[in-house]
Amino acid sequence: MARDPYSVLGVARGSSDDEIKKAYRKLAKELHPDRNADNPKAAERFKEVSAAYAILGDPDKRAKFDRGEIGPDGAARSPFEQAWQNRSGSGSAGGGFAFEGDPMDIFAQFFGGGRRRAGAGAGAGNPFGAGFGGEERTASARPRPKGRTVEYRLDIPFEAAARLEPQRLTLRTGKTLQIKLPPGFVEGQQLRLAGQGDPGPGGAGDALVSLHVKPHALFTRDGDHVLLDLPLRLDEAVLGAKIKVPTVDGAVMLSVPAGSTSGKLLRLRGKGFTRKDGARGDQLVRLMIDTGEPDAELKRFAETWAAGKRRNPRESWGLS
């Protein structure tokens, strides 16, 4: 049976939210499975502390627990249990159950107005009337609500996202899951993990995991493709060259054609993100000519280059 969450965290019932959070963090740090790999008792205690904070760390659940609407395990209490808890100890020096007034009133409270309708169904074998127990049976037939859905954000390294490498996610209960990335996933896409949310009377809720690709210093994503700006020296662009370039799968050699200009796109097939059909997109390499620091020799060449060999690359625009 679950213990009182206040006792589990070692705090008083009137404690503030900050005091409860501070107590939980202290215990969670001491009992975390990563620090107690060989101590099964610590692991069980960690689960107990996490379950207690799942109630007291949620203002709505804490209020329901304080009112007796849910128990230490987060499950909803029946009207009988709530009424018993609320009346227990009232008007009795011994702390037991005490009740003053017509004894039939308590049945009306517990079982949905049985005394109020007494006689309507007494002849059917129900001495308290047709309403006795009828509403309780109807309530128990309703589906019990599941626990709350919990949302998580998963930040994925760029290369791992392109290659669909499985990622580890630690839930707030301390449980660690391995997340399999779906082919063709897009930024912000959510995965639903059934039964990994908060506990509830009808079972645990779900976890919603939002997928986000971390920015990269060199690469950018364009759908299923990866874009890379590749700086070139002037001589490499004019004469052509073989250059080692990075990809999400590691460095490869790329042949740059002679006479290449800035903005020219070269394609490395199968070096992009994984599509829904399992195929990979491409890496698009955009050439960017970099003349570097001012160079006297290069300046003289530009100044003395024969005018007849120069051309106007903007001639087609119709501007002089």
PDB file of C-alpha atoms in Angstrom:
ATOM      1  CA  MET A   1       0.000   0.000   0.000  1.00  0.00           C
ATOM      2  CA  ALA A   2       1.337   3.421  -0.969  1.00  0.00           C
ATOM      3  CA  ARG A   3       2.488   5.636   1.899  1.00  0.00           C
ATOM      4  CA  ASP A   4       1.347   9.178   2.593  1.00  0.00           C
ATOM      5  CA  PRO A   5       3.284  11.353   0.083  1.00  0.00           C
ATOM      6  CA  TYR A   6       4.003  14.003   2.714  1.00  0.00           C
ATOM      7  CA  SER A   7       5.685  11.345   4.851  1.00  0.00           C
ATOM      8  CA  VAL A   8       7.600   9.978   1.863  1.00  0.00           C
ATOM      9  CA  LEU A   9       9.095  13.413   1.109  1.00  0.00           C
ATOM     10  CA  GLY A  10       9.478  14.270   4.799  1.00  0.00           C
ATOM     11  CA  VAL A  11       7.483  17.504   4.638  1.00  0.00           C
ATOM     12  CA  ALA A  12       4.540  18.873   6.601  1.00  0.00           C
ATOM     13  CA  ARG A  13       1.089  19.175   5.033  1.00  0.00           C
ATOM     14  CA  GLY A  14       1.254  22.964   5.143  1.00  0.00           C
ATOM     15  CA  SER A  15       4.581  23.125   3.299  1.00  0.00           C
ATOM     16  CA  SER A  16       4.953  25.512   0.362  1.00  0.00           C
ATOM     17  CA  ASP A  17       5.439  24.341  -3.214  1.00  0.00           C
ATOM     18  CA  ASP A  18       9.092  25.427  -3.061  1.00  0.00           C
ATOM     19  CA  GLU A  19       9.674  23.413   0.131  1.00  0.00           C
ATOM     20  CA  ILE A  20       8.148  20.322  -1.483  1.00  0.00           C
ATOM     21  CA  LYS A  21      10.212  20.763  -4.641  1.00  0.00           C
ATOM     22  CA  LYS A  22      13.404  21.255  -2.621  1.00  0.00           C
ATOM     23  CA  ALA A  23      12.743  18.091  -0.586  1.00  0.00           C
ATOM     24  CA  TYR A  24      12.036  16.070  -3.738  1.00  0.00           C
ATOM     25  CA  ARG A  25      15.184  17.240  -5.537  1.00  0.00           C
ATOM     26  CA  LYS A  26      17.332  16.405  -2.526  1.00  0.00           C
ATOM     27  CA  LEU A  27      15.950  12.867  -2.257  1.00  0.00           C
ATOM     28  CA  ALA A  28      15.947  12.274  -6.022  1.00  0.00           C
ATOM     29  CA  LYS A  29      19.602  13.270  -6.216  1.00  0.00           C
ATOM     30  CA  GLU A  30      20.548  10.931  -3.367  1.00  0.00           C
ATOM     31  CA  LEU A  31      18.501   7.980  -4.639  1.00  0.00           C
ATOM     32  CA  HIS A  32      18.886   8.301  -8.437  1.00  0.00           C
ATOM     33  CA  PRO A  33      19.588   4.887 -10.080  1.00  0.00           C
ATOM     34  CA  ASP A  34      22.733   6.229 -11.752  1.00  0.00           C
ATOM     35  CA  ARG A  35      24.263   6.733  -8.284  1.00  0.00           C
ATOM     36  CA  ASN A  36      22.889   3.523  -6.764  1.00  0.00           C
ATOM     37  CA  ALA A  37      23.320   0.905  -9.476  1.00  0.00           C
ATOM     38  CA  ASP A  38      23.922  -1.893  -6.955  1.00  0.00           C
ATOM     39  CA  ASN A  39      21.293  -0.868  -4.426  1.00  0.00           C
ATOM     40  CA  PRO A  40      17.794  -2.178  -5.307  1.00  0.00           C
ATOM     41  CA  LYS A  41      16.342  -0.651  -2.141  1.00  0.00           C
ATOM     42  CA  ALA A  42      17.460   2.797  -3.300  1.00  0.00           C
ATOM     43  CA  ALA A  43      15.778   2.178  -6.665  1.00  0.00           C
ATOM     44  CA  GLU A  44      12.490   1.286  -4.954  1.00  0.00           C
ATOM     45  CA  ARG A  45      12.770   4.324  -2.696  1.00  0.00           C
ATOM     46  CA  PHE A  46      13.458   6.507  -5.753  1.00  0.00           C
ATOM     47  CA  LYS A  47      10.231   5.245  -7.370  1.00  0.00           C
ATOM     48  CA  GLU A  48       8.315   5.938  -4.162  1.00  0.00           C
ATOM     49  CA  VAL A  49       9.722   9.489  -3.951  1.00  0.00           C
ATOM     50  CA  SER A  50       8.919  10.130  -7.633  1.00  0.00           C
ATOM     51  CA  ALA A  51       5.343   8.865  -7.189  1.00  0.00           C
ATOM     52  CA  ALA A  52       4.883  11.091  -4.115  1.00  0.00           C
ATOM     53  CA  TYR A  53       6.121  14.157  -6.002  1.00  0.00           C
ATOM     54  CA  ALA A  54       3.837  13.312  -8.943  1.00  0.00           C
ATOM     55  CA  ILE A  55       0.977  14.070  -6.523  1.00  0.00           C
ATOM     56  CA  LEU A  56       2.371  16.890  -4.376  1.00  0.00           C
ATOM     57  CA  GLY A  57       4.202  18.589  -7.249  1.00  0.00           C
ATOM     58  CA  ASP A  58       0.915  18.981  -9.143  1.00  0.00           C
ATOM     59  CA  PRO A  59      -1.283  21.663  -7.478  1.00  0.00           C
ATOM     60  CA  ASP A  60      -4.495  20.060  -8.731  1.00  0.00           C
ATOM     61  CA  LYS A  61      -3.566  16.554  -7.555  1.00  0.00           C
ATOM     62  CA  ARG A  62      -2.273  17.876  -4.242  1.00  0.00           C
ATOM     63  CA  ALA A  63      -5.579  19.626  -3.600  1.00  0.00           C
ATOM     64  CA  LYS A  64      -7.506  16.462  -4.469  1.00  0.00           C
ATOM     65  CA  PHE A  65      -5.324  14.420  -2.128  1.00  0.00           C
ATOM     66  CA  ASP A  66      -5.774  16.924   0.697  1.00  0.00           C
ATOM     67  CA  ARG A  67      -9.568  16.745   0.176  1.00  0.00           C
ATOM     68  CA  GLY A  68      -9.447  12.944   0.227  1.00  0.00           C
ATOM     69  CA  GLU A  69     -10.574  12.607  -3.410  1.00  0.00           C
ATOM     70  CA  ILE A  70      -7.499  10.558  -4.384  1.00  0.00           C
ATOM     71  CA  GLY A  71      -5.288   8.237  -2.383  1.00  0.00           C
ATOM     72  CA  PRO A  72      -1.483   8.143  -1.922  1.00  0.00           C
ATOM     73  CA  ASP A  73      -1.241   6.080  -5.132  1.00  0.00           C
ATOM     74  CA  GLY A  74      -3.073   8.747  -7.143  1.00  0.00           C
ATOM     75  CA  ALA A  75      -6.167   6.551  -7.581  1.00  0.00           C
ATOM     76  CA  ALA A  76      -9.592   8.111  -7.086  1.00  0.00           C
ATOM     77  CA  ARG A  77     -11.383   7.224  -3.851  1.00  0.00           C
ATOM     78  CA  SER A  78     -14.988   6.070  -3.794  1.00  0.00           C
ATOM     79  CA  PRO A  79     -17.643   8.334  -2.234  1.00  0.00           C
ATOM     80  CA  PHE A  80     -17.786   5.914   0.729  1.00  0.00           C
ATOM     81  CA  GLU A  81     -14.018   6.251   1.330  1.00  0.00           C
ATOM     82  CA  GLN A  82     -14.167  10.038   1.026  1.00  0.00           C
ATOM     83  CA  ALA A  83     -17.105  10.330   3.419  1.00  0.00           C
ATOM     84  CA  TRP A  84     -15.467   7.954   5.888  1.00  0.00           C
ATOM     85  CA  GLN A  85     -12.220   9.973   5.855  1.00  0.00           C
ATOM     86  CA  ASN A  86     -14.021  13.309   6.198  1.00  0.00           C
ATOM     87  CA  ARG A  87     -16.146  12.064   9.143  1.00  0.00           C
ATOM     88  CA  SER A  88     -13.470   9.988  10.822  1.00  0.00           C
ATOM     89  CA  GLY A  89     -12.524  11.464  14.195  1.00  0.00           C
ATOM     90  CA  SER A  90     -15.248  14.134  14.224  1.00  0.00           C
ATOM     91  CA  GLY A  91     -17.047  14.358  17.568  1.00  0.00           C
ATOM     92  CA  SER A  92     -15.256  11.337  19.029  1.00  0.00           C
ATOM     93  CA  ALA A  93     -12.550  11.560  21.680  1.00  0.00           C
ATOM     94  CA  GLY A  94     -11.242   8.170  20.666  1.00  0.00           C
ATOM     95  CA  GLY A  95     -10.683   9.266  17.038  1.00  0.00           C
ATOM     96  CA  GLY A  96     -13.158   6.712  15.670  1.00  0.00           C
ATOM     97  CA  PHE A  97     -16.190   7.090  13.448  1.00  0.00           C
ATOM     98  CA  ALA A  98     -18.892   9.329  14.922  1.00  0.00           C
ATOM     99  CA  PHE A  99     -22.274  10.272  13.517  1.00  0.00           C
ATOM    100  CA  GLU A 100     -25.094  12.352  14.944  1.00  0.00           C
ATOM    101  CA  GLY A 101     -28.642  12.481  13.609  1.00  0.00           C
ATOM    102  CA  ASP A 102     -30.946  10.053  11.816  1.00  0.00           C
ATOM    103  CA  PRO A 103     -28.928   6.865  10.977  1.00  0.00           C
ATOM    104  CA  MET A 104     -30.629   6.690   7.569  1.00  0.00           C
ATOM    105  CA  ASP A 105     -28.972   9.987   6.518  1.00  0.00           C
ATOM    106  CA  ILE A 106     -25.573   8.364   6.232  1.00  0.00           C
ATOM    107  CA  PHE A 107     -26.905   5.851   3.707  1.00  0.00           C
ATOM    108  CA  ALA A 108     -28.414   8.695   1.715  1.00  0.00           C
ATOM    109  CA  GLN A 109     -24.993  10.341   1.588  1.00  0.00           C
ATOM    110  CA  PHE A 110     -23.041   7.173   0.757  1.00  0.00           C
ATOM    111  CA  PHE A 111     -25.407   5.605  -1.741  1.00  0.00           C
ATOM    112  CA  GLY A 112     -27.084   8.389  -3.627  1.00  0.00           C
ATOM    113  CA  GLY A 113     -30.266   9.423  -1.817  1.00  0.00           C
ATOM    114  CA  GLY A 114     -31.644   6.019  -0.821  1.00  0.00           C
ATOM    115  CA  ARG A 115     -33.674   7.423   2.077  1.00  0.00           C
ATOM    116  CA  ARG A 116     -35.036  10.150  -0.128  1.00  0.00           C
ATOM    117  CA  ARG A 117     -36.594   7.576  -2.404  1.00  0.00           C
ATOM    118  CA  ALA A 118     -37.398   5.026   0.288  1.00  0.00           C
ATOM    119  CA  GLY A 119     -40.527   3.094  -0.490  1.00  0.00           C
ATOM    120  CA  ALA A 120     -40.178   3.507  -4.235  1.00  0.00           C
ATOM    121  CA  GLY A 121     -38.429   0.184  -4.504  1.00  0.00           C
ATOM    122  CA  ALA A 122     -38.630  -1.326  -1.026  1.00  0.00           C
ATOM    123  CA  GLY A 123     -40.961  -4.031  -2.194  1.00  0.00           C
ATOM    124  CA  ALA A 124     -38.268  -5.341  -4.580  1.00  0.00           C
ATOM    125  CA  GLY A 125     -36.131  -6.611  -1.724  1.00  0.00           C
ATOM    126  CA  ASN A 126     -34.262  -3.364  -1.099  1.00  0.00           C
ATOM    127  CA  PRO A 127     -35.150  -2.199   2.467  1.00  0.00           C
ATOM    128  CA  PHE A 128     -33.634   1.218   1.824  1.00  0.00           C
ATOM    129  CA  GLY A 129     -35.532   2.001  -1.378  1.00  0.00           C
ATOM    130  CA  ALA A 130     -34.804   1.776  -5.098  1.00  0.00           C
ATOM    131  CA  GLY A 131     -32.050   4.366  -4.892  1.00  0.00           C
ATOM    132  CA  PHE A 132     -29.920   2.441  -2.369  1.00  0.00           C
ATOM    133  CA  GLY A 133     -26.742   1.420  -4.148  1.00  0.00           C
ATOM    134  CA  GLY A 134     -28.156   2.137  -7.603  1.00  0.00           C
ATOM    135  CA  GLU A 135     -26.139   5.268  -8.270  1.00  0.00           C
ATOM    136  CA  GLU A 136     -23.000   3.656  -6.824  1.00  0.00           C
ATOM    137  CA  ARG A 137     -23.310   0.776  -9.286  1.00  0.00           C
ATOM    138  CA  THR A 138     -23.790   3.233 -12.164  1.00  0.00           C
ATOM    139  CA  ALA A 139     -20.700   5.205 -11.129  1.00  0.00           C
ATOM    140  CA  SER A 140     -18.552   2.092 -10.822  1.00  0.00           C
ATOM    141  CA  ALA A 141     -19.565   1.045 -14.335  1.00  0.00           C
ATOM    142  CA  ARG A 142     -18.063   4.201 -15.832  1.00  0.00           C
ATOM    143  CA  PRO A 143     -14.513   3.935 -17.265  1.00  0.00           C
ATOM    144  CA  ARG A 144     -11.926   4.993 -14.717  1.00  0.00           C
ATOM    145  CA  PRO A 145      -9.838   7.927 -15.985  1.00  0.00           C
ATOM    146  CA  LYS A 146      -6.226   7.386 -16.923  1.00  0.00           C
ATOM    147  CA  GLY A 147      -3.361   9.468 -15.557  1.00  0.00           C
ATOM    148  CA  ARG A 148      -2.268  12.760 -17.078  1.00  0.00           C
ATOM    149  CA  THR A 149      -0.317  12.903 -20.340  1.00  0.00           C
ATOM    150  CA  VAL A 150       3.262  14.121 -19.795  1.00  0.00           C
ATOM    151  CA  GLU A 151       5.165  16.021 -22.503  1.00  0.00           C
ATOM    152  CA  TYR A 152       8.911  15.773 -23.161  1.00  0.00           C
ATOM    153  CA  ARG A 153      11.312  17.488 -25.584  1.00  0.00           C
ATOM    154  CA  LEU A 154      14.015  15.389 -27.254  1.00  0.00           C
ATOM    155  CA  ASP A 155      16.932  17.369 -28.783  1.00  0.00           C
ATOM    156  CA  ILE A 156      18.745  15.195 -31.347  1.00  0.00           C
ATOM    157  CA  PRO A 157      22.281  15.800 -32.714  1.00  0.00           C
ATOM    158  CA  PHE A 158      22.127  16.716 -36.417  1.00  0.00           C
ATOM    159  CA  GLU A 159      24.126  13.734 -37.706  1.00  0.00           C
ATOM    160  CA  ALA A 160      22.223  11.276 -35.496  1.00  0.00           C
ATOM    161  CA  ALA A 161      18.903  12.648 -36.747  1.00  0.00           C
ATOM    162  CA  ALA A 162      19.947  12.186 -40.385  1.00  0.00           C
ATOM    163  CA  ARG A 163      21.082   8.594 -39.717  1.00  0.00           C
ATOM    164  CA  LEU A 164      18.071   7.781 -37.460  1.00  0.00           C
ATOM    165  CA  GLU A 165      20.256   6.706 -34.568  1.00  0.00           C
ATOM    166  CA  PRO A 166      18.134   5.635 -31.531  1.00  0.00           C
ATOM    167  CA  GLN A 167      18.099   8.213 -28.729  1.00  0.00           C
ATOM    168  CA  ARG A 168      17.863   7.835 -24.933  1.00  0.00           C
ATOM    169  CA  LEU A 169      15.163   9.684 -23.003  1.00  0.00           C
ATOM    170  CA  THR A 170      14.971   9.822 -19.203  1.00  0.00           C
ATOM    171  CA  LEU A 171      11.442  10.194 -17.837  1.00  0.00           C
ATOM    172  CA  ARG A 172      10.769  12.268 -14.749  1.00  0.00           C
ATOM    173  CA  THR A 173      10.254   9.030 -12.820  1.00  0.00           C
ATOM    174  CA  GLY A 174      13.925   8.212 -13.476  1.00  0.00           C
ATOM    175  CA  LYS A 175      13.107   5.494 -16.022  1.00  0.00           C
ATOM    176  CA  THR A 176      15.256   5.586 -19.179  1.00  0.00           C
ATOM    177  CA  LEU A 177      13.808   4.654 -22.586  1.00  0.00           C
ATOM    178  CA  GLN A 178      15.419   4.143 -25.982  1.00  0.00           C
ATOM    179  CA  ILE A 179      13.518   6.145 -28.606  1.00  0.00           C
ATOM    180  CA  LYS A 180      13.485   4.856 -32.173  1.00  0.00           C
ATOM    181  CA  LEU A 181      13.309   7.781 -34.597  1.00  0.00           C
ATOM    182  CA  PRO A 182      10.706   7.337 -37.368  1.00  0.00           C
ATOM    183  CA  PRO A 183      11.861   7.634 -41.012  1.00  0.00           C
ATOM    184  CA  GLY A 184      10.892  10.948 -42.570  1.00  0.00           C
ATOM    185  CA  PHE A 185      10.200  12.702 -39.253  1.00  0.00           C
ATOM    186  CA  VAL A 186       9.928  16.484 -39.348  1.00  0.00           C
ATOM    187  CA  GLU A 187      10.926  19.176 -36.867  1.00  0.00           C
ATOM    188  CA  GLY A 188       8.546  19.251 -33.901  1.00  0.00           C
ATOM    189  CA  GLN A 189       6.871  15.927 -34.725  1.00  0.00           C
ATOM    190  CA  GLN A 190       5.473  14.166 -31.654  1.00  0.00           C
ATOM    191  CA  LEU A 191       5.722  10.518 -30.672  1.00  0.00           C
ATOM    192  CA  ARG A 192       3.160   9.012 -28.283  1.00  0.00           C
ATOM    193  CA  LEU A 193       4.484   6.488 -25.765  1.00  0.00           C
ATOM    194  CA  ALA A 194       1.523   4.590 -24.323  1.00  0.00           C
ATOM    195  CA  GLY A 195       1.483   4.088 -20.561  1.00  0.00           C
ATOM    196  CA  GLN A 196       4.545   6.260 -19.842  1.00  0.00           C
ATOM    197  CA  GLY A 197       2.650   9.206 -18.331  1.00  0.00           C
ATOM    198  CA  ASP A 198       1.372   9.875 -14.817  1.00  0.00           C
ATOM    199  CA  PRO A 199      -0.363   7.065 -12.894  1.00  0.00           C
ATOM    200  CA  GLY A 200      -4.152   7.166 -12.594  1.00  0.00           C
ATOM    201  CA  PRO A 201      -7.111   5.080 -11.388  1.00  0.00           C
ATOM    202  CA  GLY A 202      -7.648   3.697 -14.896  1.00  0.00           C
ATOM    203  CA  GLY A 203      -3.960   3.151 -15.586  1.00  0.00           C
ATOM    204  CA  ALA A 204      -1.014   5.339 -16.512  1.00  0.00           C
ATOM    205  CA  GLY A 205      -1.416   8.100 -19.060  1.00  0.00           C
ATOM    206  CA  ASP A 206       0.819   8.535 -22.101  1.00  0.00           C
ATOM    207  CA  ALA A 207       4.013  10.463 -22.798  1.00  0.00           C
ATOM    208  CA  LEU A 208       4.257  12.843 -25.768  1.00  0.00           C
ATOM    209  CA  VAL A 209       7.811  13.314 -27.072  1.00  0.00           C
ATOM    210  CA  SER A 210       8.547  16.274 -29.381  1.00  0.00           C
ATOM    211  CA  LEU A 211      11.464  15.681 -31.769  1.00  0.00           C
ATOM    212  CA  HIS A 212      13.858  18.577 -32.414  1.00  0.00           C
ATOM    213  CA  VAL A 213      17.082  18.552 -34.465  1.00  0.00           C
ATOM    214  CA  LYS A 214      19.942  20.526 -32.917  1.00  0.00           C
ATOM    215  CA  PRO A 215      21.517  23.248 -35.112  1.00  0.00           C
ATOM    216  CA  HIS A 216      24.869  22.352 -36.712  1.00  0.00           C
ATOM    217  CA  ALA A 217      27.875  24.587 -37.289  1.00  0.00           C
ATOM    218  CA  LEU A 218      28.251  23.512 -40.945  1.00  0.00           C
ATOM    219  CA  PHE A 219      25.059  21.798 -42.097  1.00  0.00           C
ATOM    220  CA  THR A 220      21.484  22.976 -42.532  1.00  0.00           C
ATOM    221  CA  ARG A 221      18.453  20.826 -43.297  1.00  0.00           C
ATOM    222  CA  ASP A 222      16.289  21.331 -46.386  1.00  0.00           C
ATOM    223  CA  GLY A 223      13.557  18.686 -46.248  1.00  0.00           C
ATOM    224  CA  ASP A 224      15.344  15.384 -46.872  1.00  0.00           C
ATOM    225  CA  HIS A 225      18.520  17.130 -48.091  1.00  0.00           C
ATOM    226  CA  VAL A 226      21.521  18.528 -46.233  1.00  0.00           C
ATOM    227  CA  LEU A 227      23.074  21.823 -47.378  1.00  0.00           C
ATOM    228  CA  LEU A 228      26.747  22.730 -47.013  1.00  0.00           C
ATOM    229  CA  ASP A 229      28.501  25.936 -48.119  1.00  0.00           C
ATOM    230  CA  LEU A 230      32.022  24.990 -49.278  1.00  0.00           C
ATOM    231  CA  PRO A 231      34.616  27.825 -49.432  1.00  0.00           C
ATOM    232  CA  LEU A 232      37.078  27.579 -52.375  1.00  0.00           C
ATOM    233  CA  ARG A 233      40.314  29.351 -53.226  1.00  0.00           C
ATOM    234  CA  LEU A 234      40.357  31.144 -56.549  1.00  0.00           C
ATOM    235  CA  ASP A 235      42.859  28.717 -58.056  1.00  0.00           C
ATOM    236  CA  GLU A 236      40.737  25.709 -56.981  1.00  0.00           C
ATOM    237  CA  ALA A 237      37.714  27.214 -58.729  1.00  0.00           C
ATOM    238  CA  VAL A 238      39.632  28.135 -61.892  1.00  0.00           C
ATOM    239  CA  LEU A 239      41.755  25.008 -62.261  1.00  0.00           C
ATOM    240  CA  GLY A 240      39.506  22.452 -60.538  1.00  0.00           C
ATOM    241  CA  ALA A 241      40.465  20.387 -57.485  1.00  0.00           C
ATOM    242  CA  LYS A 242      39.713  17.341 -55.339  1.00  0.00           C
ATOM    243  CA  ILE A 243      38.667  18.496 -51.870  1.00  0.00           C
ATOM    244  CA  LYS A 244      37.794  16.619 -48.687  1.00  0.00           C
ATOM    245  CA  VAL A 245      34.375  17.718 -47.451  1.00  0.00           C
ATOM    246  CA  PRO A 246      32.379  16.746 -44.315  1.00  0.00           C
ATOM    247  CA  THR A 247      29.089  14.829 -44.491  1.00  0.00           C
ATOM    248  CA  VAL A 248      26.733  13.453 -41.838  1.00  0.00           C
ATOM    249  CA  ASP A 249      28.403  10.060 -42.433  1.00  0.00           C
ATOM    250  CA  GLY A 250      32.007  11.309 -42.299  1.00  0.00           C
ATOM    251  CA  ALA A 251      34.401  13.109 -44.677  1.00  0.00           C
ATOM    252  CA  VAL A 252      34.512  12.207 -48.408  1.00  0.00           C
ATOM    253  CA  MET A 253      36.477  13.453 -51.437  1.00  0.00           C
ATOM    254  CA  LEU A 254      34.647  15.797 -53.800  1.00  0.00           C
ATOM    255  CA  SER A 255      35.761  16.699 -57.353  1.00  0.00           C
ATOM    256  CA  VAL A 256      35.346  20.398 -58.102  1.00  0.00           C
ATOM    257  CA  PRO A 257      35.192  21.030 -61.903  1.00  0.00           C
ATOM    258  CA  ALA A 258      37.558  23.583 -63.439  1.00  0.00           C
ATOM    259  CA  GLY A 259      35.957  26.941 -64.071  1.00  0.00           C
ATOM    260  CA  SER A 260      33.478  26.632 -61.174  1.00  0.00           C
ATOM    261  CA  THR A 261      31.712  29.764 -59.963  1.00  0.00           C
ATOM    262  CA  SER A 262      30.249  30.772 -56.612  1.00  0.00           C
ATOM    263  CA  GLY A 263      26.761  29.374 -56.091  1.00  0.00           C
ATOM    264  CA  LYS A 264      27.330  26.264 -58.195  1.00  0.00           C
ATOM    265  CA  LEU A 265      25.717  23.195 -56.560  1.00  0.00           C
ATOM    266  CA  LEU A 266      27.384  19.800 -56.440  1.00  0.00           C
ATOM    267  CA  ARG A 267      25.485  16.742 -55.227  1.00  0.00           C
ATOM    268  CA  LEU A 268      26.580  13.908 -52.923  1.00  0.00           C
ATOM    269  CA  ARG A 269      23.892  11.268 -53.268  1.00  0.00           C
ATOM    270  CA  GLY A 270      22.548   9.423 -50.239  1.00  0.00           C
ATOM    271  CA  LYS A 271      24.153  11.743 -47.666  1.00  0.00           C
ATOM    272  CA  GLY A 272      20.954  13.427 -46.471  1.00  0.00           C
ATOM    273  CA  PHE A 273      18.095  12.570 -44.097  1.00  0.00           C
ATOM    274  CA  THR A 274      16.220   9.275 -44.182  1.00  0.00           C
ATOM    275  CA  ARG A 275      12.876   9.430 -45.991  1.00  0.00           C
ATOM    276  CA  LYS A 276       9.695   7.555 -45.039  1.00  0.00           C
ATOM    277  CA  ASP A 277      10.511   4.855 -47.607  1.00  0.00           C
ATOM    278  CA  GLY A 278      13.932   4.284 -46.011  1.00  0.00           C
ATOM    279  CA  ALA A 279      15.937   5.931 -48.820  1.00  0.00           C
ATOM    280  CA  ARG A 280      18.288   8.813 -48.026  1.00  0.00           C
ATOM    281  CA  GLY A 281      18.183  12.328 -49.397  1.00  0.00           C
ATOM    282  CA  ASP A 282      21.316  14.016 -50.811  1.00  0.00           C
ATOM    283  CA  GLN A 283      23.895  16.478 -49.569  1.00  0.00           C
ATOM    284  CA  LEU A 284      24.000  19.627 -51.701  1.00  0.00           C
ATOM    285  CA  VAL A 285      27.372  21.377 -51.707  1.00  0.00           C
ATOM    286  CA  ARG A 286      27.257  25.067 -52.673  1.00  0.00           C
ATOM    287  CA  LEU A 287      30.596  26.442 -53.865  1.00  0.00           C
ATOM    288  CA  MET A 288      31.653  29.785 -52.404  1.00  0.00           C
ATOM    289  CA  ILE A 289      34.824  31.351 -53.880  1.00  0.00           C
ATOM    290  CA  ASP A 290      36.927  33.044 -51.205  1.00  0.00           C
ATOM    291  CA  THR A 291      39.737  35.324 -52.421  1.00  0.00           C
ATOM    292  CA  GLY A 292      41.147  35.593 -48.907  1.00  0.00           C
ATOM    293  CA  GLU A 293      43.116  38.541 -47.570  1.00  0.00           C
ATOM    294  CA  PRO A 294      44.132  41.331 -50.021  1.00  0.00           C
ATOM    295  CA  ASP A 295      46.980  40.027 -52.208  1.00  0.00           C
ATOM    296  CA  ALA A 296      49.210  42.377 -54.256  1.00  0.00           C
ATOM    297  CA  GLU A 297      49.925  39.822 -56.974  1.00  0.00           C
ATOM    298  CA  LEU A 298      46.267  38.980 -57.411  1.00  0.00           C
ATOM    299  CA  LYS A 299      45.454  42.683 -57.541  1.00  0.00           C
ATOM    300  CA  ARG A 300      48.043  43.292 -60.301  1.00  0.00           C
ATOM    301  CA  PHE A 301      46.661  40.344 -62.275  1.00  0.00           C
ATOM    302  CA  ALA A 302      43.129  41.745 -62.087  1.00  0.00           C
ATOM    303  CA  GLU A 303      44.315  45.202 -63.150  1.00  0.00           C
ATOM    304  CA  THR A 304      46.377  43.939 -66.093  1.00  0.00           C
ATOM    305  CA  TRP A 305      44.013  41.252 -67.313  1.00  0.00           C
ATOM    306  CA  ALA A 306      43.388  41.901 -71.002  1.00  0.00           C
ATOM    307  CA  ALA A 307      40.189  43.856 -71.438  1.00  0.00           C
ATOM    308  CA  GLY A 308      39.220  41.709 -74.386  1.00  0.00           C
ATOM    309  CA  LYS A 309      39.113  38.604 -72.207  1.00  0.00           C
ATOM    310  CA  ARG A 310      36.876  40.114 -69.626  1.00  0.00           C
ATOM    311  CA  ARG A 311      33.149  39.520 -69.837  1.00  0.00           C
ATOM    312  CA  ASN A 312      30.164  41.052 -68.148  1.00  0.00           C
ATOM    313  CA  PRO A 313      28.332  38.274 -66.209  1.00  0.00           C
ATOM    314  CA  ARG A 314      25.336  40.608 -65.858  1.00  0.00           C
ATOM    315  CA  GLU A 315      24.985  41.284 -69.566  1.00  0.00           C
ATOM    316  CA  SER A 316      21.778  39.274 -69.798  1.00  0.00           C
ATOM    317  CA  TRP A 317      20.129  41.649 -67.325  1.00  0.00           C
ATOM    318  CA  GLY A 318      20.168  44.396 -69.952  1.00  0.00           C
ATOM    319  CA  LEU A 319      22.153  46.761 -67.755  1.00  0.00           C
ATOM    320  CA  SER A 320      25.294  48.565 -68.880  1.00  0.00           C
TER     321      SER A 320
END
